[in-house]
Amino acid sequence: MAAELERMKELVEKLNRASRAYYQEDREEMSNLEYDQLYEELENLERQTKVTLAGSPTVSVGYEALDELPKEAHESPMLSLDKTKDIETLRSFIGERRTLLSWKLDGLTIVLTYESGELLKAVTRGNGQVGEVITNNARVFTNLPLKIPYTGRLVLRGEAVITYEDFEKINEQMGEAQAQYKNPRNLCSGSVRQLNNEITAKRNVRFYGFALVSAPGMDFENSHEKEMEFLEAQGFQVVERRAVTGDTLDAAIEYFSQQVARNEVPSDGLVAVYDNISYGESLGATSKFPRNSFAFKWADEVQETTLKEMEWSPSRTGLINPVAIFEPVELEGTTVSRASVHNVSIVEELQLGIGDTIQVYKANMIIPQIAENLTKSGNLPIPKICPACKKETKVEQDKDVKVLRCANPQCPAKKIKSFTLFVSRDALNIEGLSEATLEKFIARGFLQDFADLFELGRYKDEIVEMEGFGQKSYDNLMENLEKARTTTLPRTLYGLGISGIGLANAKLICRHFDQDMEQILEASEEEICSIDGIGPALAGNLVAYFAISENVNLWRRLKVQLNIEAMAEPSDASLEGKVFVITGSLERFSNRKELKEWIESKGGKVTGTVTGKTNYLVNNNTASNSSKNKKARELGIPVISEEECMALADS
């Protein structure tokens, strides 16, 4: 069973990655034949194991927005654990009894209930007596089984967590929320308790079971270890554990303390629970703690050092985040010299000043933090000038904390997403300009608007000396910039980042206005709305964008740098008004992108999903039982081959 579940996890990840590549990035990671084979393998494994994992492409979980999260009382109180940082206290608790030692994950505790093999409800720990019902959010946890083999009423507890890697990525994207989410646990708590589970789905929340509450009819031989094995057989990921006694405790503690630095999910210690279920239950509980288990918290290693400087780092939303730079120290086996201070409130609370003697540690043995300021000079000035644009900054109240913000609406640091879109493949397609590189160029003042990209040669000496660059990288960048100068108007219009204007819409707009940007600048909402496929919202966004004089000036400056070629017009309109979806391997065309371009050249439209608006599904294997073929048959949509598609254009 374990091997089958591992294979299922591998297939879900591989198939979803291939789908993202195909539908969102317009590239192929695998042939459609291989996709369909893997899909069918996953379906067979789900039938065999009676487990369906969250995120499986074989199921679709709907998104739902709620006005509030309902409350529900727990069937049995959820007590806290007594805890210690002293290994001898833990050893005394364990004694000679077989005890399971496992991670104490740092997330949000959730109680799950399954009935008839399906997830019935999910409730947060809350205050231990009453929690919030987050069932629809739990359905989109990335690793949670939605269906399990056991058909009785199963109740278990576990921890919802977000990995360190996802925390960094999500916090980077969230912008304003950086003032709120300071660690993975806070981000996880906010993600799990969203009113709209579409947001939860994007946060990659994971669930790790740590305790079985009940599973009537099952015999676990009086062993918590057997309970955990049962949960694993149901498709749940459970916390890593080791069986110990007082005599073998040291080796296990050494293992976990070495492993914690490599963990992908945050842990703030360990949990010890007696393996013998009946013995543990016979001990009862105090008013606060159960007597069958104990928590062991990591004793933080604290080092003293000197604050050298405060680096103020502009973010994409205008927030300017303080990062402490101090004399390097050894913490938990690594050299540390930087720690995020997060916001102005913390700077003031710590009374930081350059030259202060500070104590630093690693939260959960991972994230460097300032524990205390011993000298508290309080002489650190809050910058009045933004390091990115040299314009005025201001301190603002954001919820319950003070943050520093750039007051310049045109600050280039705020435009990082715009630059990232502008250089992307469907826009100007400038290779060698990753988001990280763009941020470096913006921070150094090289880029104020899009036209500056084509003037980067002015900074040759500085770019060549930048970390990660060199003469060869610089030469490649210059070559790619020169190549990108020659482009089309739809690519450029799309690259401006006007809300709702995708590449397909940009093509429609540019074709209607004869590839003339001046006509687009002067067009009214009514005229733009008259374009088939362009609604009032998009028309309003386009007109509003160019109603701002700075945006018009941006276009004027950019136009000077570009050689805009006319977009190839459809050779005929034989497929005009027809919507196609392409799947399966191709014979006449080298790949789906080539067939897509051919269909568009005939006036047709290609989408990635079969819906009621689809006219034809193109698949050379018309008898296939692939998911797209099944959907097309359900909707009465013709499944045609390449040859039949080409014949449509000739008829």
JSON list of C-alpha atoms in Angstrom, two decimals, residues 314 387-390 412 437-448 456 459 461-467 469:
[
{"chain": "A", "resi": 314, "resn": "PRO", "atom": "CA", "xyz": [12.08, 48.16, -1.10]},
{"chain": "A", "resi": 387, "resn": "PRO", "atom": "CA", "xyz": [16.67, 53.74, -1.80]},
{"chain": "A", "resi": 388, "resn": "ALA", "atom": "CA", "xyz": [15.09, 52.76, -5.14]},
{"chain": "A", "resi": 389, "resn": "CYS", "atom": "CA", "xyz": [13.71, 56.04, -6.46]},
{"chain": "A", "resi": 390, "resn": "LYS", "atom": "CA", "xyz": [15.25, 58.63, -4.07]},
{"chain": "A", "resi": 412, "resn": "PRO", "atom": "CA", "xyz": [10.18, 51.47, -9.91]},
{"chain": "A", "resi": 437, "resn": "THR", "atom": "CA", "xyz": [18.01, 40.28, -11.95]},
{"chain": "A", "resi": 438, "resn": "LEU", "atom": "CA", "xyz": [15.32, 42.89, -12.56]},
{"chain": "A", "resi": 439, "resn": "GLU", "atom": "CA", "xyz": [15.12, 43.58, -8.83]},
{"chain": "A", "resi": 440, "resn": "LYS", "atom": "CA", "xyz": [18.88, 44.12, -8.70]},
{"chain": "A", "resi": 441, "resn": "PHE", "atom": "CA", "xyz": [18.77, 46.52, -11.64]},
{"chain": "A", "resi": 442, "resn": "ILE", "atom": "CA", "xyz": [15.84, 48.42, -10.12]},
{"chain": "A", "resi": 443, "resn": "ALA", "atom": "CA", "xyz": [17.50, 48.67, -6.72]},
{"chain": "A", "resi": 444, "resn": "ARG", "atom": "CA", "xyz": [20.61, 50.17, -8.37]},
{"chain": "A", "resi": 445, "resn": "GLY", "atom": "CA", "xyz": [18.50, 52.75, -10.20]},
{"chain": "A", "resi": 446, "resn": "PHE", "atom": "CA", "xyz": [19.15, 51.35, -13.71]},
{"chain": "A", "resi": 447, "resn": "LEU", "atom": "CA", "xyz": [15.44, 51.01, -14.54]},
{"chain": "A", "resi": 448, "resn": "GLN", "atom": "CA", "xyz": [12.75, 53.66, -14.17]},
{"chain": "A", "resi": 456, "resn": "LEU", "atom": "CA", "xyz": [21.16, 49.13, -19.94]},
{"chain": "A", "resi": 459, "resn": "TYR", "atom": "CA", "xyz": [25.80, 50.57, -17.03]},
{"chain": "A", "resi": 461, "resn": "ASP", "atom": "CA", "xyz": [30.93, 48.39, -16.11]},
{"chain": "A", "resi": 462, "resn": "GLU", "atom": "CA", "xyz": [28.62, 47.99, -13.10]},
{"chain": "A", "resi": 463, "resn": "ILE", "atom": "CA", "xyz": [26.67, 45.08, -14.60]},
{"chain": "A", "resi": 464, "resn": "VAL", "atom": "CA", "xyz": [29.80, 43.11, -15.48]},
{"chain": "A", "resi": 465, "resn": "GLU", "atom": "CA", "xyz": [30.96, 43.40, -11.85]},
{"chain": "A", "resi": 466, "resn": "MET", "atom": "CA", "xyz": [27.61, 42.35, -10.36]},
{"chain": "A", "resi": 467, "resn": "GLU", "atom": "CA", "xyz": [27.37, 39.02, -8.57]},
{"chain": "A", "resi": 469, "resn": "PHE", "atom": "CA", "xyz": [27.17, 38.42, -14.02]}
]
